[in-house]
Short mmCIF file of C-alpha atoms and ligand atoms in Angstrom, two decimals:
data_model
loop_
_atom_site.label_atom_id
_atom_site.label_comp_id
_atom_site.label_asym_id
_atom_site.label_seq_id
_atom_site.Cartn_x
_atom_site.Cartn_y
_atom_site.Cartn_z
CA MET A 776 -164.38 145.15 -87.36
CA ARG A 777 -167.47 145.74 -86.17
CA ARG A 778 -169.91 147.40 -88.50
CA ILE A 779 -173.15 149.83 -88.30
CA LEU A 780 -175.38 151.16 -90.84
CA LEU A 781 -176.01 155.01 -90.38
CA ILE A 782 -179.14 156.06 -92.12
CA VAL A 783 -179.33 160.06 -91.90
CA SER A 784 -182.66 161.86 -92.43
CA GLY A 785 -183.79 165.66 -92.91
CA SER A 786 -182.27 167.63 -90.63
CA VAL A 787 -180.47 170.88 -90.17
CA ALA A 788 -178.34 168.57 -88.00
CA ALA A 789 -177.44 165.89 -90.83
CA TYR A 790 -174.89 167.97 -91.21
CA LYS A 791 -173.17 166.41 -87.27
CA ALA A 792 -173.45 162.95 -88.91
CA LEU A 793 -170.77 164.10 -91.44
CA GLU A 794 -168.25 164.15 -87.65
CA PHE A 795 -170.26 161.32 -86.11
CA ALA A 796 -169.01 158.57 -89.05
CA ARG A 797 -165.17 160.16 -89.55
CA LEU A 798 -164.96 159.48 -85.43
CA ALA A 799 -166.21 155.99 -85.93
CA ARG A 800 -164.10 155.33 -88.94
CA LYS A 801 -161.07 156.59 -86.26
CA ALA A 802 -162.79 154.49 -83.11
CA GLY A 803 -162.86 151.09 -85.97
CA PHE A 804 -165.88 151.17 -87.06
CA GLY A 805 -166.59 149.67 -90.95
CA VAL A 806 -169.45 152.22 -91.57
CA THR A 807 -172.38 152.01 -94.56
CA GLY A 808 -173.91 155.26 -95.14
CA LEU A 809 -177.72 155.59 -96.56
CA LEU A 810 -179.91 158.85 -97.29
CA THR A 811 -182.77 159.06 -97.00
CA ALA A 812 -184.04 162.39 -99.99
CA GLY A 813 -184.66 164.86 -97.21
CA GLY A 814 -181.29 163.56 -95.45
CA ALA A 815 -179.40 163.76 -99.15
CA ARG A 816 -181.43 167.66 -99.55
CA PHE A 817 -179.02 168.20 -96.16
CA ILE A 818 -175.65 166.88 -96.96
CA THR A 819 -174.42 165.57 -100.33
CA PRO A 820 -173.94 161.71 -101.25
CA HIS A 821 -170.47 162.57 -102.11
CA ALA A 822 -169.96 164.31 -98.54
CA LEU A 823 -171.10 160.92 -96.79
CA ALA A 824 -168.92 158.26 -99.73
CA ALA A 825 -165.78 160.49 -99.37
CA ILE A 826 -165.87 159.92 -94.57
CA THR A 827 -167.71 156.28 -95.06
CA GLY A 828 -164.98 155.30 -97.49
CA GLY A 829 -167.56 152.70 -99.28
CA ARG A 830 -170.59 154.00 -101.31
CA VAL A 831 -173.67 155.89 -100.29
CA TYR A 832 -176.90 154.03 -100.62
CA GLY A 833 -180.40 155.59 -100.99
CA ASP A 834 -182.82 154.89 -103.84
CA LEU A 835 -185.28 151.59 -102.91
CA TRP A 836 -186.52 151.28 -106.61
CA SER A 837 -182.83 151.21 -107.69
CA LEU A 838 -182.26 148.56 -110.25
CA GLU A 839 -178.83 147.01 -109.27
CA GLU A 840 -179.49 147.36 -104.94
CA GLU A 841 -182.91 145.38 -105.74
CA ALA A 842 -181.15 143.01 -107.99
CA GLN A 843 -179.17 141.98 -104.76
CA VAL A 844 -181.74 141.96 -103.19
CA GLY A 845 -180.72 145.06 -101.18
CA HIS A 846 -182.51 146.02 -98.59
CA ILE A 847 -182.48 142.91 -96.69
CA ARG A 848 -178.46 142.67 -96.83
CA LEU A 849 -178.51 145.95 -95.39
CA ALA A 850 -180.45 145.06 -92.95
CA ARG A 851 -178.37 141.92 -91.63
CA ASP A 852 -175.02 142.60 -92.77
CA HIS A 853 -174.87 144.92 -90.30
CA GLU A 854 -173.54 144.87 -86.24
CA ALA A 855 -176.23 147.89 -85.74
CA ILE A 856 -177.99 150.47 -87.71
CA ILE A 857 -177.90 153.86 -86.66
CA VAL A 858 -180.75 156.03 -87.61
CA ALA A 859 -178.44 159.95 -87.40
CA PRO A 860 -180.49 162.59 -87.12
CA ALA A 861 -184.01 161.28 -86.75
CA THR A 862 -186.34 163.45 -88.19
CA ALA A 863 -189.54 162.96 -86.66
CA ASP A 864 -191.54 161.35 -89.63
CA LEU A 865 -189.25 159.19 -89.97
CA ILE A 866 -190.17 157.74 -86.14
CA ALA A 867 -193.54 158.26 -86.51
CA LYS A 868 -192.78 155.99 -89.86
CA MET A 869 -191.04 153.37 -87.72
CA ALA A 870 -193.48 152.93 -85.20
CA VAL A 871 -196.53 152.40 -87.34
CA GLY A 872 -193.71 150.14 -89.81
CA LEU A 873 -193.83 151.88 -93.24
CA ALA A 874 -191.34 151.14 -95.34
CA ASP A 875 -192.08 153.32 -98.14
CA ASP A 876 -187.83 153.94 -99.81
CA LEU A 877 -185.25 152.22 -98.30
CA ALA A 878 -184.15 154.11 -94.74
CA THR A 879 -187.95 152.60 -93.79
CA THR A 880 -187.69 148.79 -95.19
CA VAL A 881 -184.48 148.09 -94.27
CA LEU A 882 -185.71 149.70 -90.63
CA LEU A 883 -189.14 147.49 -90.92
CA ALA A 884 -186.80 144.39 -92.24
CA THR A 885 -183.65 144.02 -89.70
CA THR A 886 -183.73 142.37 -86.61
CA ARG A 887 -180.38 143.74 -85.43
CA PRO A 888 -179.81 146.68 -82.29
CA VAL A 889 -181.83 149.71 -84.22
CA LEU A 890 -180.51 152.92 -82.15
CA VAL A 891 -181.96 156.05 -83.07
CA ALA A 892 -180.67 160.24 -82.28
CA PRO A 893 -183.65 162.06 -82.63
CA ALA A 894 -183.67 166.20 -84.06
CA MET A 895 -186.55 168.40 -84.84
CA ASN A 896 -187.64 172.13 -83.86
CA PRO A 897 -188.82 170.94 -79.34
CA THR A 898 -192.76 171.18 -80.46
CA MET A 899 -192.35 168.51 -82.08
CA TRP A 900 -190.41 167.04 -80.14
CA ALA A 901 -193.42 167.31 -77.31
CA HIS A 902 -196.36 166.62 -79.19
CA PRO A 903 -198.47 163.70 -77.54
CA ALA A 904 -197.84 161.74 -81.14
CA THR A 905 -194.15 161.81 -81.30
CA GLN A 906 -194.17 160.63 -77.78
CA ALA A 907 -196.40 158.27 -78.23
CA ASN A 908 -194.23 157.05 -81.73
CA VAL A 909 -190.73 157.36 -78.96
CA GLU A 910 -192.87 155.53 -76.28
CA THR A 911 -194.29 152.24 -78.97
CA LEU A 912 -190.20 152.20 -80.52
CA ARG A 913 -188.19 151.79 -76.92
CA ARG A 914 -191.09 149.08 -76.15
CA ARG A 915 -190.23 147.89 -78.59
CA GLY A 916 -187.39 147.51 -77.51
CA VAL A 917 -185.29 150.77 -80.14
CA ALA A 918 -182.41 152.41 -78.13
CA PHE A 919 -182.44 156.50 -77.22
CA ALA A 920 -179.52 158.68 -77.99
CA GLY A 921 -180.99 162.30 -76.96
CA PRO A 922 -182.43 164.80 -78.14
CA GLU A 923 -180.48 167.59 -75.89
CA GLU A 924 -181.55 170.99 -75.06
CA GLY A 925 -179.88 173.61 -76.16
CA GLU A 926 -179.68 176.47 -79.40
CA MET A 927 -182.23 174.24 -82.50
CA ALA A 928 -181.45 175.88 -85.47
CA GLU A 929 -183.92 178.63 -85.80
CA PRO A 930 -184.12 181.27 -82.59
CA GLU A 931 -185.39 178.68 -80.32
CA THR A 932 -183.94 176.40 -77.45
CA GLY A 933 -185.30 173.45 -75.81
CA LEU A 934 -185.10 169.95 -76.33
CA GLY A 935 -184.25 168.93 -79.80
CA ARG A 936 -181.29 169.37 -80.48
CA LEU A 937 -178.71 165.14 -81.61
CA VAL A 938 -176.66 164.81 -79.80
CA GLU A 939 -172.36 165.46 -80.06
CA PRO A 940 -170.97 162.45 -82.51
CA PRO A 941 -168.68 161.32 -79.25
CA THR A 942 -172.26 160.68 -77.47
CA LEU A 943 -173.41 158.89 -80.30
CA LEU A 944 -170.66 156.53 -80.52
CA GLU A 945 -170.85 155.74 -76.74
CA ALA A 946 -174.86 155.11 -77.99
CA VAL A 947 -173.78 153.17 -80.18
CA ARG A 948 -171.03 151.35 -78.34
CA ALA A 949 -173.67 150.16 -75.50
CA VAL A 950 -175.76 148.82 -78.14
CA LEU A 951 -172.77 147.26 -79.52
CA GLY A 952 -173.29 145.30 -76.28
CA ASN A 953 -169.22 146.06 -74.48
CA GLY A 954 -171.31 145.72 -71.05
CA PRO A 955 -170.80 143.85 -68.06
CA LEU A 956 -172.25 140.59 -70.27
CA THR A 957 -170.18 140.96 -72.64
CA GLY A 958 -168.11 137.53 -73.89
CA ARG A 959 -171.62 135.67 -71.82
CA HIS A 960 -173.75 133.74 -73.29
CA ALA A 961 -177.30 133.11 -71.86
CA LEU A 962 -180.09 130.63 -72.60
CA VAL A 963 -183.51 132.09 -72.39
CA THR A 964 -187.12 129.80 -72.98
CA SER A 965 -190.35 131.84 -73.25
CA GLY A 966 -193.54 131.71 -74.51
CA PRO A 967 -196.27 128.76 -73.74
CA THR A 968 -195.01 125.25 -76.01
CA PHE A 969 -198.60 124.51 -78.09
CA GLU A 970 -198.32 120.25 -77.90
CA ALA A 971 -200.56 118.75 -81.16
CA ILE A 972 -203.60 116.50 -80.91
CA ASP A 973 -203.69 116.07 -85.01
CA PRO A 974 -202.61 117.81 -87.09
CA VAL A 975 -205.33 121.14 -86.91
CA ARG A 976 -205.72 120.70 -82.51
CA PHE A 977 -202.99 121.26 -79.70
CA LEU A 978 -203.61 121.76 -76.25
CA GLY A 979 -200.94 125.02 -74.75
CA ASN A 980 -202.29 128.10 -72.62
CA ARG A 981 -202.05 131.52 -72.52
CA SER A 982 -198.43 132.63 -71.74
CA SER A 983 -197.23 135.93 -73.81
CA GLY A 984 -193.64 135.93 -73.63
CA ARG A 985 -193.98 139.16 -72.31
CA GLN A 986 -191.86 138.69 -69.52
CA GLY A 987 -188.95 135.74 -70.93
CA HIS A 988 -188.11 138.29 -74.33
CA ALA A 989 -187.73 141.30 -71.62
CA ILE A 990 -185.33 139.56 -69.68
CA ALA A 991 -183.66 138.62 -73.46
CA ALA A 992 -183.14 141.53 -74.16
CA ALA A 993 -182.15 142.71 -71.71
CA LEU A 994 -179.39 140.55 -71.68
CA ALA A 995 -177.69 141.67 -74.58
CA SER A 996 -178.02 144.92 -73.99
CA LEU A 997 -175.87 144.04 -71.24
CA GLY A 998 -173.56 142.90 -74.38
CA ALA A 999 -174.93 139.01 -73.66
CA ARG A 1000 -175.27 137.58 -76.59
CA VAL A 1001 -178.40 135.60 -75.52
CA THR A 1002 -179.83 133.19 -77.75
CA LEU A 1003 -184.09 132.99 -76.81
CA VAL A 1004 -185.40 130.32 -77.38
CA SER A 1005 -189.45 130.93 -77.90
CA GLY A 1006 -192.77 128.99 -78.22
CA PRO A 1007 -195.59 130.79 -80.23
CA VAL A 1008 -195.44 134.07 -79.19
CA SER A 1009 -196.97 137.53 -81.45
CA LEU A 1010 -193.60 139.67 -80.12
CA PRO A 1011 -191.56 140.89 -81.95
CA ASP A 1012 -187.44 139.08 -81.99
CA PRO A 1013 -185.81 141.57 -79.35
CA PRO A 1014 -183.03 143.37 -81.13
CA GLY A 1015 -179.77 142.06 -81.42
CA VAL A 1016 -181.05 138.35 -79.58
CA ARG A 1017 -180.62 134.93 -81.96
CA VAL A 1018 -184.64 133.41 -81.91
CA VAL A 1019 -184.68 130.19 -82.16
CA ARG A 1020 -188.35 129.72 -82.74
CA VAL A 1021 -190.73 126.44 -81.68
CA GLU A 1022 -193.81 124.45 -80.97
CA SER A 1023 -193.80 121.79 -78.04
CA ALA A 1024 -191.83 121.04 -74.97
CA ARG A 1025 -189.88 118.27 -77.19
CA GLU A 1026 -188.49 120.68 -79.27
CA MET A 1027 -187.73 123.21 -76.64
CA LEU A 1028 -186.38 121.10 -74.91
CA ALA A 1029 -183.93 119.78 -78.34
CA ALA A 1030 -183.49 123.79 -79.04
CA CYS A 1031 -182.18 124.22 -74.95
CA GLU A 1032 -179.83 121.32 -75.59
CA ALA A 1033 -177.93 122.73 -78.64
CA ALA A 1034 -177.35 125.62 -77.81
CA LEU A 1035 -175.12 124.74 -74.45
CA PRO A 1036 -172.63 125.75 -73.67
CA ALA A 1037 -174.46 128.42 -71.75
CA ASP A 1038 -173.32 130.23 -68.66
CA VAL A 1039 -177.50 131.22 -67.15
CA ALA A 1040 -179.44 130.12 -68.50
CA VAL A 1041 -183.29 131.39 -67.10
CA CYS A 1042 -186.23 130.19 -67.70
CA ALA A 1043 -189.25 132.03 -68.63
CA ALA A 1044 -191.79 129.34 -70.68
CA ALA A 1045 -194.56 128.47 -70.05
CA VAL A 1046 -194.10 124.93 -70.56
CA ALA A 1047 -196.94 122.46 -71.79
CA ASP A 1048 -196.97 119.77 -68.79
CA TRP A 1049 -198.28 117.06 -70.45
CA ARG A 1050 -198.71 116.23 -73.74
CA PRO A 1051 -201.42 114.41 -75.72
CA ALA A 1052 -199.99 110.25 -75.12
CA THR A 1053 -200.12 110.42 -79.46
CA GLU A 1054 -200.33 112.87 -81.99
CA THR A 1055 -202.65 110.92 -85.18
CA ALA A 1056 -200.87 112.00 -88.24
CA ALA A 1057 -204.70 112.68 -89.71
CA LYS A 1058 -207.28 115.30 -88.55
CA MET A 1059 -209.77 113.85 -85.95
CA LYS A 1060 -213.76 113.18 -87.80
CA LYS A 1061 -216.99 113.50 -85.49
CA VAL A 1062 -218.40 111.03 -85.44
CA ALA A 1063 -223.10 110.92 -85.45
CA ASP A 1064 -224.06 109.58 -82.30
CA ALA A 1065 -220.72 108.61 -80.95
CA PRO A 1066 -218.95 110.13 -77.81
CA PRO A 1067 -215.92 112.24 -77.81
CA PRO A 1068 -212.85 110.64 -78.20
CA ALA A 1069 -210.94 111.04 -74.70
CA ILE A 1070 -207.16 112.37 -74.87
CA SER A 1071 -205.38 110.97 -72.42
CA LEU A 1072 -202.10 112.27 -71.50
CA ILE A 1073 -198.06 111.95 -70.53
CA GLU A 1074 -196.12 113.90 -68.83
CA ASN A 1075 -193.81 115.94 -70.89
CA PRO A 1076 -189.77 116.61 -69.85
CA ASP A 1077 -188.63 119.13 -67.84
CA ILE A 1078 -186.41 121.61 -69.13
CA LEU A 1079 -185.78 123.79 -66.61
CA ALA A 1080 -184.38 120.35 -63.70
CA THR A 1081 -183.12 119.31 -67.52
CA LEU A 1082 -180.70 122.01 -67.62
CA SER A 1083 -180.42 122.28 -63.50
CA SER A 1084 -178.82 118.37 -63.36
CA PRO A 1085 -175.48 118.50 -62.15
CA GLY A 1086 -172.32 118.38 -65.14
CA PRO A 1087 -170.14 119.35 -67.40
CA ARG A 1088 -172.83 120.96 -69.30
CA ARG A 1089 -174.13 123.06 -66.67
CA PRO A 1090 -174.86 126.93 -66.75
CA ARG A 1091 -173.29 128.24 -64.22
CA LEU A 1092 -176.26 130.44 -62.71
CA VAL A 1093 -179.71 128.37 -63.78
CA ILE A 1094 -182.93 130.46 -62.95
CA GLY A 1095 -186.64 128.65 -63.16
CA PHE A 1096 -189.80 130.82 -62.62
CA ALA A 1097 -192.80 129.85 -60.09
CA ALA A 1098 -195.86 129.94 -61.43
CA GLU A 1099 -198.68 129.93 -58.12
CA THR A 1100 -201.91 131.25 -57.58
CA GLU A 1101 -201.73 130.34 -53.06
CA ASN A 1102 -198.76 129.51 -50.97
CA VAL A 1103 -196.59 131.37 -53.30
CA LEU A 1104 -192.87 131.25 -51.54
CA ALA A 1105 -193.67 127.18 -49.85
CA HIS A 1106 -194.25 126.24 -53.08
CA ALA A 1107 -191.41 128.14 -55.15
CA GLN A 1108 -189.11 127.19 -52.54
CA GLU A 1109 -190.22 123.69 -52.53
CA LYS A 1110 -189.30 123.75 -56.58
CA ARG A 1111 -186.10 125.72 -56.48
CA THR A 1112 -184.77 122.44 -54.27
CA ARG A 1113 -187.20 119.92 -56.36
CA LYS A 1114 -185.50 121.35 -59.68
CA GLY A 1115 -182.21 121.96 -58.33
CA CYS A 1116 -182.24 125.55 -60.19
CA ASP A 1117 -179.99 128.04 -58.56
CA TRP A 1118 -182.51 130.88 -57.96
CA ILE A 1119 -186.60 130.75 -59.03
CA LEU A 1120 -188.64 133.61 -60.00
CA ALA A 1121 -191.77 133.24 -57.50
CA ASN A 1122 -194.33 134.65 -59.48
CA ASP A 1123 -198.22 135.14 -58.43
CA VAL A 1124 -200.74 135.10 -61.27
CA SER A 1125 -203.62 134.66 -58.86
CA THR A 1126 -204.06 138.67 -60.38
CA GLY A 1127 -203.68 137.24 -64.14
CA VAL A 1128 -200.28 137.61 -65.18
CA PHE A 1129 -200.56 136.39 -68.29
CA GLY A 1130 -200.71 139.28 -71.25
CA ALA A 1131 -200.01 141.89 -68.27
CA GLU A 1132 -197.52 144.78 -68.45
CA GLU A 1133 -196.73 144.32 -64.47
CA ASN A 1134 -195.57 141.53 -62.73
CA THR A 1135 -194.72 140.81 -58.52
CA VAL A 1136 -192.30 138.59 -57.98
CA THR A 1137 -189.80 137.65 -55.05
CA LEU A 1138 -186.35 136.24 -56.27
CA LEU A 1139 -185.99 133.16 -54.07
CA THR A 1140 -182.12 133.01 -53.74
CA GLU A 1141 -179.76 130.66 -51.08
CA ALA A 1142 -179.80 133.81 -49.60
CA GLY A 1143 -183.48 133.96 -48.84
CA ALA A 1144 -186.34 135.61 -50.44
CA GLU A 1145 -185.70 139.41 -51.87
CA PRO A 1146 -189.61 140.14 -52.76
CA TRP A 1147 -189.06 143.76 -55.34
CA PRO A 1148 -191.94 145.96 -55.56
CA ARG A 1149 -195.20 145.40 -58.26
CA MET A 1150 -193.62 147.13 -61.58
CA GLY A 1151 -193.55 146.78 -65.31
CA LYS A 1152 -191.66 143.80 -67.08
CA GLU A 1153 -189.47 145.73 -68.28
CA GLU A 1154 -188.44 146.59 -65.33
CA VAL A 1155 -188.59 143.09 -63.69
CA ALA A 1156 -186.15 142.05 -66.78
CA ARG A 1157 -183.36 144.61 -65.78
CA ARG A 1158 -183.15 144.43 -63.05
CA LEU A 1159 -182.38 140.15 -63.21
CA ALA A 1160 -180.09 141.13 -65.96
CA SER A 1161 -178.21 143.15 -63.37
CA ARG A 1162 -178.30 140.25 -61.12
CA ILE A 1163 -177.45 137.86 -63.23
CA ALA A 1164 -174.03 139.82 -64.17
CA GLU A 1165 -172.75 140.32 -60.52
CA VAL A 1166 -172.61 137.10 -60.64
CA LEU A 1167 -171.33 136.12 -63.64
CA ARG A 1168 -168.78 139.33 -63.03
N1 CTP B 545 -191.00 124.56 -66.77
C1 CTP B 545 -189.62 124.33 -67.30
N2 CTP B 545 -189.93 122.63 -67.94
C2 CTP B 545 -191.02 122.03 -67.74
C3 CTP B 545 -191.95 122.84 -67.03
C4 CTP B 545 -191.94 124.02 -66.36
O1 CTP B 545 -188.76 123.89 -67.88
N3 CTP B 545 -191.89 121.50 -68.12
C5 CTP B 545 -189.50 124.89 -66.84
C6 CTP B 545 -190.82 126.70 -66.38
O2 CTP B 545 -190.09 127.49 -68.05
C7 CTP B 545 -190.77 127.76 -64.81
C8 CTP B 545 -190.29 126.21 -63.96
O3 CTP B 545 -190.42 125.26 -64.90
O4 CTP B 545 -189.18 128.04 -65.19
C9 CTP B 545 -191.44 126.27 -62.95
O5 CTP B 545 -192.77 125.65 -64.16
P1 CTP B 545 -194.43 125.28 -63.79
O6 CTP B 545 -195.67 125.51 -64.27
O7 CTP B 545 -194.40 127.05 -62.52
O8 CTP B 545 -194.03 124.65 -62.63
P2 CTP B 545 -194.34 122.73 -62.09
O9 CTP B 545 -193.30 121.64 -62.07
O10 CTP B 545 -195.01 122.45 -63.53
O11 CTP B 545 -194.81 122.72 -61.07
P3 CTP B 545 -197.08 123.11 -61.05
O12 CTP B 545 -198.16 122.83 -62.13
O13 CTP B 545 -197.53 121.88 -60.59
O14 CTP B 545 -196.67 123.94 -60.02
#
């Protein structure tokens, strides 16, 4: 049974959460209820418990709940977290990462997909503060259902109504990944690699991991089971994605091989081509009047080429990136042949792509070159994910 956590916050629309819980159980979901203090002013824990058929959570400081590290367990034991209705206040807390009650603590402690169904007065929804918070959460991978246009509790109409329970159930199915890639396993590499010189120094690069992480999120939202092997980045884990953290190219390769078999592999990491030939066990010390030490380099394994090499474990589709500053297409085409991958996304990095919001890519396949317009990295990711879904369908 797929288990979801339903967080109900303080809005007149809270009564609809009861109807949603009833529908979801009827559809075969296990539903756990969590009422915020505001939510409990509109519906009672007893009503929610009767409909979910289990206990209802609410108090972060309840000893019994905390003794079992309740918030961590609630965050992990459910496949998705649904916040319905979500007030402007709760959305704002989520956006800044506050954790001052059980609901916000669970939301901060989860790596599961989160679906938010807002309900509020239309003026509050339209307020730039709320819109900025929603945008922040969207960029972080939080899914939204609604709000809808219509009559509000107060005599007013506009955008702010909670979506109807059947619509919310559809959105739950979408975040849980009943999509075109359901049943497929996708392997994605992302971020830079750090190659140790000594215990405190390393060689690295400026990759932010944004493109790779966005691809992992986009594949997951189409239903794929995703393993994201990431070098050191300061990005949140994409919802619903298994993240394996590594530092060096050799660790990244080992983690990728351990994650096989996969139906598709996307190598978006900026893997260091070389590493120091020796890693000294002790920190290198300055010696007065001595010349600076020379660091000799040796080549790292090529992860994309390794995953592309023919054999029973080769993913059906292997995709690489080619970061180029000149003769972009010619270099990328040569890279596709040399590394043996199926597709290459040629990336013009002469304009400073590392860490940027946008990307200009050309997709190179066996059929030729397909230039994509300049677009956000999330959009590149969505487009690539849907192309992958077409092939694997
Ligand atoms: N790649 C990899 N392992 C490496 C080096 C690169 O998996 N050791 C992958 C990258 O993730 C990317 C593609 O190979 O998908 C191209 O990387 P790039 O650095 O542009 O190519 P290089 O082979 O390093 O060629 P060059 O530096 O000469 O441009």
